[in-house]
mmCIF file of N, CA and C in Angstrom:
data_model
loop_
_atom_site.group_PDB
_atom_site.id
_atom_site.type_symbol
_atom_site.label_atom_id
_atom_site.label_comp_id
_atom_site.label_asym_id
_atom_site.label_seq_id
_atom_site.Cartn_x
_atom_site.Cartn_y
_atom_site.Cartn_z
ATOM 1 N N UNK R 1 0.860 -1.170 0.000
ATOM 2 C CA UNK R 1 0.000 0.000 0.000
ATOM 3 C C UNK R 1 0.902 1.227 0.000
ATOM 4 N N UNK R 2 0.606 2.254 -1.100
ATOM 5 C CA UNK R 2 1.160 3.447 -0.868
ATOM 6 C C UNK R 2 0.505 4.487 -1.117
ATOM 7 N N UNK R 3 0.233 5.392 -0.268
ATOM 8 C CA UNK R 3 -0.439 7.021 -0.412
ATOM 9 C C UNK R 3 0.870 7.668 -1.384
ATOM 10 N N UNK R 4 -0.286 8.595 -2.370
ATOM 11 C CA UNK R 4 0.022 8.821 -3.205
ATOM 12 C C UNK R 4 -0.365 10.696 -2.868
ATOM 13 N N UNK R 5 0.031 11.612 -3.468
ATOM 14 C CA UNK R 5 -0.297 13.056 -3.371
ATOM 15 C C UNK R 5 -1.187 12.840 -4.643
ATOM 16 N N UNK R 6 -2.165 14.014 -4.584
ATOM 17 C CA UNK R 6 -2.789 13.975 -5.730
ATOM 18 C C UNK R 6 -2.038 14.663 -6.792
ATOM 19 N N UNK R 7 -2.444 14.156 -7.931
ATOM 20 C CA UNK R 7 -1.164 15.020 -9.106
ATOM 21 C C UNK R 7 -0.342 13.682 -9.725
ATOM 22 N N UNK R 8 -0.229 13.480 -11.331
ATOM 23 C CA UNK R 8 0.368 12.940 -11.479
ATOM 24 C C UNK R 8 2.002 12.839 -11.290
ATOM 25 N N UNK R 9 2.336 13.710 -11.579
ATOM 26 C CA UNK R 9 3.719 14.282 -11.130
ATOM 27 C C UNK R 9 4.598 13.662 -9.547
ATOM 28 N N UNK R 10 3.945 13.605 -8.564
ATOM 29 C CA UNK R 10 4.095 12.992 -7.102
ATOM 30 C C UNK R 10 3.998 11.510 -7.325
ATOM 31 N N UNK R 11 3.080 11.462 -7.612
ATOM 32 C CA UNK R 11 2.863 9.517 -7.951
ATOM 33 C C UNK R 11 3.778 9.077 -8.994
ATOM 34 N N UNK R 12 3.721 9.801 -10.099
ATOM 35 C CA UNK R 12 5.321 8.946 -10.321
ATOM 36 C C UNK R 12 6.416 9.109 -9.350
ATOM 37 N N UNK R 13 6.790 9.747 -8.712
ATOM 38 C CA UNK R 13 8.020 9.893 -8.252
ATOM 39 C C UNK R 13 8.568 8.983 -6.940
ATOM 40 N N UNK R 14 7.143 8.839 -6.900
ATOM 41 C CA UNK R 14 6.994 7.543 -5.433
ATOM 42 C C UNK R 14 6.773 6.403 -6.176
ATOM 43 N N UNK R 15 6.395 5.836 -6.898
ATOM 44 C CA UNK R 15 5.959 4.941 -8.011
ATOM 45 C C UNK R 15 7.612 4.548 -8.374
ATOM 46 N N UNK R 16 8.028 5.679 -8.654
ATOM 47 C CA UNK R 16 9.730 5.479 -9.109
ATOM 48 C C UNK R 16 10.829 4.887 -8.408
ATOM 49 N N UNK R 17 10.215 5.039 -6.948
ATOM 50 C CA UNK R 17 11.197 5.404 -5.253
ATOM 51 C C UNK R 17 10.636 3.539 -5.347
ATOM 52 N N UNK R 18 9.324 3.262 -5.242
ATOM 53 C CA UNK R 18 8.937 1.929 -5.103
ATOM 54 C C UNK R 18 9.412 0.797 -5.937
ATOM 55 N N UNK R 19 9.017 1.166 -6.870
ATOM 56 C CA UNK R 19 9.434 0.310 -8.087
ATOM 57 C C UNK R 19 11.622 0.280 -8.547
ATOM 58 N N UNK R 20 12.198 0.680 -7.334
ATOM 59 C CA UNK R 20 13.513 0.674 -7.241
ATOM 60 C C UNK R 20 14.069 0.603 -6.093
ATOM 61 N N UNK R 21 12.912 0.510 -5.048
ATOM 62 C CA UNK R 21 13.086 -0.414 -3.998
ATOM 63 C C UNK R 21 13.690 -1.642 -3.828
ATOM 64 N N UNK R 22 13.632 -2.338 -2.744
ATOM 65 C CA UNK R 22 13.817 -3.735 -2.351
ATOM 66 C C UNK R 22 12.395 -4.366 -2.683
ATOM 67 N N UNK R 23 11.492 -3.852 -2.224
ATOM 68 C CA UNK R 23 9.716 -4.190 -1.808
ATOM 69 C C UNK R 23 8.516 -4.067 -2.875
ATOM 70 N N UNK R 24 9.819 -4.266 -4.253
ATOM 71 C CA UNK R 24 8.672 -4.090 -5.257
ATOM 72 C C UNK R 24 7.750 -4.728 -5.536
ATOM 73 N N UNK R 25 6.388 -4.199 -6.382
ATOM 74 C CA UNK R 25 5.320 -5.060 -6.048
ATOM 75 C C UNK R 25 5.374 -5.734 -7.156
ATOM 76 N N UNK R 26 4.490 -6.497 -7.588
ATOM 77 C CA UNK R 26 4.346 -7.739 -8.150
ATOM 78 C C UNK R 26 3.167 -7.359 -9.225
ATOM 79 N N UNK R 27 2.218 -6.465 -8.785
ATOM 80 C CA UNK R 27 1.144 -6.078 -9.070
ATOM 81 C C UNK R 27 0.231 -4.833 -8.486
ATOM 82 N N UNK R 28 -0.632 -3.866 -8.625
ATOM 83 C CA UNK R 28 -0.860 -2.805 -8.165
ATOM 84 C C UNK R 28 -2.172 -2.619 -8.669
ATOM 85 N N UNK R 29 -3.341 -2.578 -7.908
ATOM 86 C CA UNK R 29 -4.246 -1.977 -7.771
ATOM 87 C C UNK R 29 -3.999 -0.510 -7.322
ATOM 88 N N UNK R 30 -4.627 1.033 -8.635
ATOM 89 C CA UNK R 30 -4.756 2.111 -8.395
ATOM 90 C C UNK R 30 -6.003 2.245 -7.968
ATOM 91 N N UNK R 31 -6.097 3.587 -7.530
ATOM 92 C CA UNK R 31 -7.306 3.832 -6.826
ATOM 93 C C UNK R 31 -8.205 4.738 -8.177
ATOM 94 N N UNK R 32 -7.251 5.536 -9.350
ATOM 95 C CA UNK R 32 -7.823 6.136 -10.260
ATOM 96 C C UNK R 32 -6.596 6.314 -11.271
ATOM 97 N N UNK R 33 -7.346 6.654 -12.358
ATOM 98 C CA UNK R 33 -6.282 6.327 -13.658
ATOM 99 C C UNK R 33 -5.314 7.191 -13.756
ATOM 100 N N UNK R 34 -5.001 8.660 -13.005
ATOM 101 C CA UNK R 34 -3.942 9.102 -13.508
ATOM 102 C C UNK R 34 -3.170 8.213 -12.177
ATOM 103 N N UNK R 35 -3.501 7.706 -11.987
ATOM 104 C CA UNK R 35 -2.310 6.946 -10.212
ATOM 105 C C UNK R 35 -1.689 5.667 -11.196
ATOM 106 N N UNK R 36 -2.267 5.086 -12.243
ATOM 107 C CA UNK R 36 -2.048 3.857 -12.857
ATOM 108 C C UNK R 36 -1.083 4.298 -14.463
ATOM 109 N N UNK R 37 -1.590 5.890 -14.876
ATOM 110 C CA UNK R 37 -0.876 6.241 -15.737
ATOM 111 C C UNK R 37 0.578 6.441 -15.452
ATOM 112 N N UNK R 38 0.836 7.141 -14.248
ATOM 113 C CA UNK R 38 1.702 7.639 -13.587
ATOM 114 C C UNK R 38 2.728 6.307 -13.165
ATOM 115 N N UNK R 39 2.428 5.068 -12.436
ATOM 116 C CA UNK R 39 2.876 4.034 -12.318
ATOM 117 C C UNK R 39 3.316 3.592 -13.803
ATOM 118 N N UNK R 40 2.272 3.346 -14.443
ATOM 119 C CA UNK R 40 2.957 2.933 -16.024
ATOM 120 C C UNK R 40 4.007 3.542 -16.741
ATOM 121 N N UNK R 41 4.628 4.610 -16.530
ATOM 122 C CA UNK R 41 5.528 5.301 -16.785
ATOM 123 C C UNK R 41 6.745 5.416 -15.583
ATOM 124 N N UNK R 42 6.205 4.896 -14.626
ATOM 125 C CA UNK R 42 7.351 4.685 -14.310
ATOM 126 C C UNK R 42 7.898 3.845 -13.888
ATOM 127 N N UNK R 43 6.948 2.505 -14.125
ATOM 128 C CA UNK R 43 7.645 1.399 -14.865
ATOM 129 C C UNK R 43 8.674 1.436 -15.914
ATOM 130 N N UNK R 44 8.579 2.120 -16.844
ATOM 131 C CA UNK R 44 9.064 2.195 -18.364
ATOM 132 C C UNK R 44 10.124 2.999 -17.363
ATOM 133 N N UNK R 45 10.705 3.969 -16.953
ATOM 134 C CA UNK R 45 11.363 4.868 -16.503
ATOM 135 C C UNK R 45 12.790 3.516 -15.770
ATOM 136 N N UNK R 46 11.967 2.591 -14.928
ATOM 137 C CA UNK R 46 12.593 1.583 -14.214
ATOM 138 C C UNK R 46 13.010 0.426 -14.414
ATOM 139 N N UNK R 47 12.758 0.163 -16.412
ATOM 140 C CA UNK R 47 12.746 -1.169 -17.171
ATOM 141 C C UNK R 47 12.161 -1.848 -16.314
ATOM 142 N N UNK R 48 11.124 -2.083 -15.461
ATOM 143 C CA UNK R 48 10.018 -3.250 -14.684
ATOM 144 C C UNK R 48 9.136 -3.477 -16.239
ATOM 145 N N UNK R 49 9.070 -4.937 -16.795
ATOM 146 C CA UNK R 49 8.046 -5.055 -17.896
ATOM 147 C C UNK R 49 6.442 -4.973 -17.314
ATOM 148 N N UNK R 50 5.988 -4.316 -17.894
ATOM 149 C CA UNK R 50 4.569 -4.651 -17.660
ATOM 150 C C UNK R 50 3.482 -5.204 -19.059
ATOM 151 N N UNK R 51 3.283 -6.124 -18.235
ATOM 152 C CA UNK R 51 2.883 -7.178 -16.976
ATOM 153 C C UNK R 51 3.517 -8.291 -16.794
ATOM 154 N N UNK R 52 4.853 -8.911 -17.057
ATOM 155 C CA UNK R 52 5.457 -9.896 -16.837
ATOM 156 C C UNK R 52 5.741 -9.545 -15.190
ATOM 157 N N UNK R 53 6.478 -8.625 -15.099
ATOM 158 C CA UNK R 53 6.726 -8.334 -13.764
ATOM 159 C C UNK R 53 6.402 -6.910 -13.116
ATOM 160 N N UNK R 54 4.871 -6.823 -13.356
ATOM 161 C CA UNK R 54 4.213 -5.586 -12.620
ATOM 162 C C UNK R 54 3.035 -5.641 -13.354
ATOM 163 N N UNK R 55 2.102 -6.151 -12.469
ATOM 164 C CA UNK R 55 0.727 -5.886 -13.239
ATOM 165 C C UNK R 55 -0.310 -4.153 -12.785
ATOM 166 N N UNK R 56 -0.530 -4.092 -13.526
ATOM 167 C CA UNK R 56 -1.372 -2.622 -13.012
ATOM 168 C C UNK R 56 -3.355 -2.852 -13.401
ATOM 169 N N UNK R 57 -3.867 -2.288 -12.290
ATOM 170 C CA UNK R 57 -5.342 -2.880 -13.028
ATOM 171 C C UNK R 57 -6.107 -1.111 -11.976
ATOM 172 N N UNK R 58 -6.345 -0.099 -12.387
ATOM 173 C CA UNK R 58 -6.843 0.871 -12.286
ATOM 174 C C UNK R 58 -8.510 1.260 -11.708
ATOM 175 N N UNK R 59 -8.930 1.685 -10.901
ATOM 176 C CA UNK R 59 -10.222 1.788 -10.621
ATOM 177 C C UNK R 59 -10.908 3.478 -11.504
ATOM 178 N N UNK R 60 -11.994 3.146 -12.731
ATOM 179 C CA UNK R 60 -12.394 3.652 -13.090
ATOM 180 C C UNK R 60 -11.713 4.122 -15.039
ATOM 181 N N UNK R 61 -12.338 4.758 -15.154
ATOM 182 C CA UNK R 61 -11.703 4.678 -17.106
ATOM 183 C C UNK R 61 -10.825 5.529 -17.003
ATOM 184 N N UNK R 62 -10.312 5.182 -18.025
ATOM 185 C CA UNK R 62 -9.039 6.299 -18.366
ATOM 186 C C UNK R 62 -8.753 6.764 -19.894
ATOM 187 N N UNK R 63 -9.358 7.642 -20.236
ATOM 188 C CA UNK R 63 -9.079 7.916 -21.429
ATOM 189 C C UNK R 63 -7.703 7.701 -22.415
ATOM 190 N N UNK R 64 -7.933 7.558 -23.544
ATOM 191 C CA UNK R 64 -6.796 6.661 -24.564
ATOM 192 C C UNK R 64 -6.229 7.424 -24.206
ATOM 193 N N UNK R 65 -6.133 8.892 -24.754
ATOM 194 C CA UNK R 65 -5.302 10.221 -25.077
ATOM 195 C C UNK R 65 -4.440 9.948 -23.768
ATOM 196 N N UNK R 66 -4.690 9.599 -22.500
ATOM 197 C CA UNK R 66 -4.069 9.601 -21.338
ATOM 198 C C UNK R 66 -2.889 7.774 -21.059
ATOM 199 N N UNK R 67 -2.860 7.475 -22.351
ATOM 200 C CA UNK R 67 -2.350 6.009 -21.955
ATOM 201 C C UNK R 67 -1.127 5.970 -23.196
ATOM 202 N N UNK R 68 0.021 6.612 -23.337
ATOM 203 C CA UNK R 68 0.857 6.797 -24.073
ATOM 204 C C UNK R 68 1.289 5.165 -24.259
ATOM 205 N N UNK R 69 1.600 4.309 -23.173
ATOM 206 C CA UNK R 69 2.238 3.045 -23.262
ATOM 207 C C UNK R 69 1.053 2.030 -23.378
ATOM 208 N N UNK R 70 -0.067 2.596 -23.862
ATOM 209 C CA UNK R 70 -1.131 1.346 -24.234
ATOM 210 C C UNK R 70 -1.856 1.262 -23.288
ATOM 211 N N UNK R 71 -3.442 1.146 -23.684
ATOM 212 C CA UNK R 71 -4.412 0.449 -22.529
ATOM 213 C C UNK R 71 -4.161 -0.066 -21.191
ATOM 214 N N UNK R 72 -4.611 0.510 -20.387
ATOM 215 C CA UNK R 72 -4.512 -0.237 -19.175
ATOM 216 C C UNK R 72 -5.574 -0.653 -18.546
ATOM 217 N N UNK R 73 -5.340 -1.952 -17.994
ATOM 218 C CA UNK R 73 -6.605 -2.640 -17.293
ATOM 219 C C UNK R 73 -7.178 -1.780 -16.468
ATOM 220 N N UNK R 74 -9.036 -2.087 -16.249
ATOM 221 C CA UNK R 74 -9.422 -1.290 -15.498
ATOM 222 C C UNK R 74 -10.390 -2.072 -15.162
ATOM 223 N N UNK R 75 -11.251 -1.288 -13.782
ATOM 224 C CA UNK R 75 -12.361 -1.515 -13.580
ATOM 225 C C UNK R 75 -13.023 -0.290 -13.702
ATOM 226 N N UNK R 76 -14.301 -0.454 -14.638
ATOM 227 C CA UNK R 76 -15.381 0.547 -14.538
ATOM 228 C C UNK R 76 -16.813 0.293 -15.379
ATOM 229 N N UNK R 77 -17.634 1.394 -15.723
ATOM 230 C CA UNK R 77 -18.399 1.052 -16.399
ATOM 231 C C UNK R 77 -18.357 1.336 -17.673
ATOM 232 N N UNK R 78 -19.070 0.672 -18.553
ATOM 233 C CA UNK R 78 -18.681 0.974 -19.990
ATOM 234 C C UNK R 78 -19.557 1.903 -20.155
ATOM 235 N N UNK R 79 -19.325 3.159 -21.364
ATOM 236 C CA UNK R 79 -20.260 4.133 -21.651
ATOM 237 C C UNK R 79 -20.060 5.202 -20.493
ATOM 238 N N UNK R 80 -19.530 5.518 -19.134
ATOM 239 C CA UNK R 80 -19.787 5.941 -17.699
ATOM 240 C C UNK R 80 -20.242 6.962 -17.979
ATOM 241 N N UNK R 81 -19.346 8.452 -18.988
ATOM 242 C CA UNK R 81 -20.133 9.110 -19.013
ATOM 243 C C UNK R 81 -20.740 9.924 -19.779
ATOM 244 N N UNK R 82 -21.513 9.036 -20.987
ATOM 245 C CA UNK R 82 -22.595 9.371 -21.855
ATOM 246 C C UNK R 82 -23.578 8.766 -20.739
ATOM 247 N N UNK R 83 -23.847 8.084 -20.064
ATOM 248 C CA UNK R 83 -24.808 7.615 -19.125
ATOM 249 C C UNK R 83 -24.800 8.165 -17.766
ATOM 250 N N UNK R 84 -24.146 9.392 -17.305
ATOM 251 C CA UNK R 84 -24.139 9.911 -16.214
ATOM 252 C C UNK R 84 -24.474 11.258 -17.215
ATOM 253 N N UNK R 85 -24.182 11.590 -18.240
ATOM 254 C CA UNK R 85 -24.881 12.924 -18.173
ATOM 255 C C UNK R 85 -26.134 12.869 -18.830
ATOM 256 N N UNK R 86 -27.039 11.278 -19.180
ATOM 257 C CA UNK R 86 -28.023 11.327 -19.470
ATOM 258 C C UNK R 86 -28.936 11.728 -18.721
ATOM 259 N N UNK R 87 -28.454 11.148 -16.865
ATOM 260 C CA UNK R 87 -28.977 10.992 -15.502
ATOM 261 C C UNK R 87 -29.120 12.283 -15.721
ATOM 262 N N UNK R 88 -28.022 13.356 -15.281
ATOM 263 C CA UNK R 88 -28.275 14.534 -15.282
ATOM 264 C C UNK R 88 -29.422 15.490 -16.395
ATOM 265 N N UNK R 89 -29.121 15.452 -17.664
ATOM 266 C CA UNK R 89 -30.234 15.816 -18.520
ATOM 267 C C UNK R 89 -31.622 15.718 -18.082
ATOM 268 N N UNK R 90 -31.670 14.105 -17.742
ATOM 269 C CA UNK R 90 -32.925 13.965 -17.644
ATOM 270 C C UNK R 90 -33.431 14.724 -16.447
ATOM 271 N N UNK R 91 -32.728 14.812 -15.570
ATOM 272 C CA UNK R 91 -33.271 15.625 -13.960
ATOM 273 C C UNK R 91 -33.328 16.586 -14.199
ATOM 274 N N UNK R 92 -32.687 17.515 -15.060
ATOM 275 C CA UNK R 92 -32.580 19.038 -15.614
ATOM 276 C C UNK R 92 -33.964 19.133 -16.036
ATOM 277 N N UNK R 93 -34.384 18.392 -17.460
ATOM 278 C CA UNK R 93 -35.236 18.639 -18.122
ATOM 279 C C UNK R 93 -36.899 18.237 -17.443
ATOM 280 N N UNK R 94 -37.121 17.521 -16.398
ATOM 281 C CA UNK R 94 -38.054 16.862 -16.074
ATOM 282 C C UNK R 94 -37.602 17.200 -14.444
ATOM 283 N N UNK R 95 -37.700 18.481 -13.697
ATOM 284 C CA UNK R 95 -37.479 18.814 -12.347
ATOM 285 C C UNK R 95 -38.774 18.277 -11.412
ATOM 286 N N UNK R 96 -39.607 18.880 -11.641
ATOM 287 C CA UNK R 96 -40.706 18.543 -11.070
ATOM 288 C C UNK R 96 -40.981 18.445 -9.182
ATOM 289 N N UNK R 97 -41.321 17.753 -8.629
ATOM 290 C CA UNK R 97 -41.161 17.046 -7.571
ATOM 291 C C UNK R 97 -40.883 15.912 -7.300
ATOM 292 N N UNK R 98 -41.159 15.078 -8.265
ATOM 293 C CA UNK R 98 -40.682 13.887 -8.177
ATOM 294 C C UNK R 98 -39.604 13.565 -6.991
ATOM 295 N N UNK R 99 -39.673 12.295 -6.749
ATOM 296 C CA UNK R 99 -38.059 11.989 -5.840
ATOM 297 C C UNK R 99 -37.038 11.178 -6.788
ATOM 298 N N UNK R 100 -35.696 11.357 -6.252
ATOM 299 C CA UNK R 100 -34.988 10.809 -6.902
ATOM 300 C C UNK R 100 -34.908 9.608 -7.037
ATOM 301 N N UNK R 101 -34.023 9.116 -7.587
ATOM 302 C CA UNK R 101 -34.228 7.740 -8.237
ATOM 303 C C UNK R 101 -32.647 7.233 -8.208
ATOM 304 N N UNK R 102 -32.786 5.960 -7.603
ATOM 305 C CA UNK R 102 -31.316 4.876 -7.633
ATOM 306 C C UNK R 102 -31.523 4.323 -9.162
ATOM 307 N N UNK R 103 -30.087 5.142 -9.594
ATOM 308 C CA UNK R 103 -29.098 4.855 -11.083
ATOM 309 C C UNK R 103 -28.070 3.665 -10.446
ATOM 310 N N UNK R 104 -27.956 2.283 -11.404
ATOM 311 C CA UNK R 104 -27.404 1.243 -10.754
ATOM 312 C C UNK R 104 -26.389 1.352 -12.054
ATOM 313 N N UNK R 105 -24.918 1.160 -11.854
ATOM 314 C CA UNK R 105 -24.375 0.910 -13.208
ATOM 315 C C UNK R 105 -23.183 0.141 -12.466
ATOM 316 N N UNK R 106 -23.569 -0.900 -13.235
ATOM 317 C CA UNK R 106 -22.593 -2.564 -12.919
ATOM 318 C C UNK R 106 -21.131 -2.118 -13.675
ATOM 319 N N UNK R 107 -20.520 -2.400 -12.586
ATOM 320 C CA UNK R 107 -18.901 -2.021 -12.601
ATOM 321 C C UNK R 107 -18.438 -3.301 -13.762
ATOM 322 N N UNK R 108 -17.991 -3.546 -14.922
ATOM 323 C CA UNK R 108 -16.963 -4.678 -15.670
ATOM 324 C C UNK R 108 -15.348 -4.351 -15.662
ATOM 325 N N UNK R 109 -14.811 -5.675 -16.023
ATOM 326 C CA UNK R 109 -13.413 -6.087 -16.158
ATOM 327 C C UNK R 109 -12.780 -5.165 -17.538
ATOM 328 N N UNK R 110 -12.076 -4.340 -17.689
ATOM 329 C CA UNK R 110 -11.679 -4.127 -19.280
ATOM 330 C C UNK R 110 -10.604 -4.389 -19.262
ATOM 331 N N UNK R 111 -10.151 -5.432 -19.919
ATOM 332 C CA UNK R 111 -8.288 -5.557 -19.662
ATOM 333 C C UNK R 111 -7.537 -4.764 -20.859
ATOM 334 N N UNK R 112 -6.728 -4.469 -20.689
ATOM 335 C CA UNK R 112 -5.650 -3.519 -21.526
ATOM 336 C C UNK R 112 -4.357 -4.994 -21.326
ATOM 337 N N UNK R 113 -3.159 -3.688 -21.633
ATOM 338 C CA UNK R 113 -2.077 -4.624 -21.945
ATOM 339 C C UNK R 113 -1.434 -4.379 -20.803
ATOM 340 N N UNK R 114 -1.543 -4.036 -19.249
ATOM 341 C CA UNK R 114 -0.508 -3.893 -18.242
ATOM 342 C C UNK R 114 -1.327 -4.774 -17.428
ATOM 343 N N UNK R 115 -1.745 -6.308 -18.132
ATOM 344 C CA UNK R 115 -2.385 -7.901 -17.349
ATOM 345 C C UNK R 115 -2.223 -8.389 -17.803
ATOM 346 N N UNK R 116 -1.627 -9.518 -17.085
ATOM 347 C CA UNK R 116 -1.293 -10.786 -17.694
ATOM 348 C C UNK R 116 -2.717 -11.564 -18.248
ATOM 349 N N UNK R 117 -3.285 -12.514 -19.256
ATOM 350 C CA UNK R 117 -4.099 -13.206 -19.370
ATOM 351 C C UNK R 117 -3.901 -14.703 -19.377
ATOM 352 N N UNK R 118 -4.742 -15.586 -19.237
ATOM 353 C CA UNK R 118 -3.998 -17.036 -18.947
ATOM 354 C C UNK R 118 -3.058 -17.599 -19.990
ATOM 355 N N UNK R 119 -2.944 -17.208 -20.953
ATOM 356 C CA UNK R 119 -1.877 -17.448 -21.797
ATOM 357 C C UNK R 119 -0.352 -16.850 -21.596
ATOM 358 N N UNK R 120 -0.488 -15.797 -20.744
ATOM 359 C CA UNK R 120 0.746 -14.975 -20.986
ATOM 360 C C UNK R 120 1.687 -15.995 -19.800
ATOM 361 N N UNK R 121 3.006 -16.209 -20.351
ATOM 362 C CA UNK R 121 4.022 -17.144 -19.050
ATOM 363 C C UNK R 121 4.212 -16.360 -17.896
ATOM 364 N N UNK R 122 4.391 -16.888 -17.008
ATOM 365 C CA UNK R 122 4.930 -15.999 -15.960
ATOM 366 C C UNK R 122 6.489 -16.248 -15.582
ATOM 367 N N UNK R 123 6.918 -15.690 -14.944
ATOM 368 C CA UNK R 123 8.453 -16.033 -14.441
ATOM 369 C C UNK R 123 8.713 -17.180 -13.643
ATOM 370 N N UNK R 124 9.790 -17.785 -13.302
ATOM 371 C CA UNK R 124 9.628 -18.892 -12.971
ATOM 372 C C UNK R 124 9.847 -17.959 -11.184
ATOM 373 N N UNK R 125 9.877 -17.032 -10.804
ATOM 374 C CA UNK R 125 9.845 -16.522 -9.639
ATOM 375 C C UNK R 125 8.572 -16.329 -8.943
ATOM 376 N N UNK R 126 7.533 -16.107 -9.673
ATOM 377 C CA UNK R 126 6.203 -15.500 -9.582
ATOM 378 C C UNK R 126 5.881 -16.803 -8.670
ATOM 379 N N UNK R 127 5.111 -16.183 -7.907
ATOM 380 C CA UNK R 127 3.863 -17.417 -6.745
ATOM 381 C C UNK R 127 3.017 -16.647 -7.159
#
């Protein structure tokens, strides 16, 4: 586990400090995509391959324009937000009194290329 400053700029630099550690990880759940962009680069910065030896899997989307070294795995929803500003539209346009209403949007897997898939080998170090 590592706290990160907000800002991509900080998270690499600790990302950098980690990943050239003794205690490097194996794999990394971010909490949001510039924390996973920021790691992915500085992987590349640290020759760590990803995902042979550093998997990264991101909470929430991350736009292409923001993924210089390729897709990265994520969790989120597909569409998130053409379908969050429909929510909104529609409450804009139709105020009323009504009460609000539970919007449910089922979180999926999107894998990119910083995950291994069952085909990919692993090291003969990996548990």
């Amino acid at each position: 586990m590592r706290l990160t400053p907000e800002g991509t700029r900080g998270t690499f630099e600790i990302a950098l400090d980690w990943l050239n550690g003794p205690d490097r990880p194996s794999a990394v759940l971010c909490c949001t995509g510039y924390q996973a962009v920021a790691l992915r680069l500085a992987a590349a910065r640290a020759g760590v391959e990803v995902p042979e030896e550093l998997e990264i899997i991101a909470i929430g989307d991350i736009p292409a324009e923001a993924e210089p070294l390729g897709p990265i795995s994520y969790y989120g929803v597909d569409d998130v937000f053409a379908r969050l500003s429909g929510v909104v539209v529609d409450r804009a346009v139709e105020r009323g009194d009504r009460p609000g209403r539970l919007h449910r949007f089922d979180w999926e897997y999107f894998p990119g290329t910083t995950t291994r898939d069952d085909e990919t080998p692993r090291r003969p170090d990996d548990r």
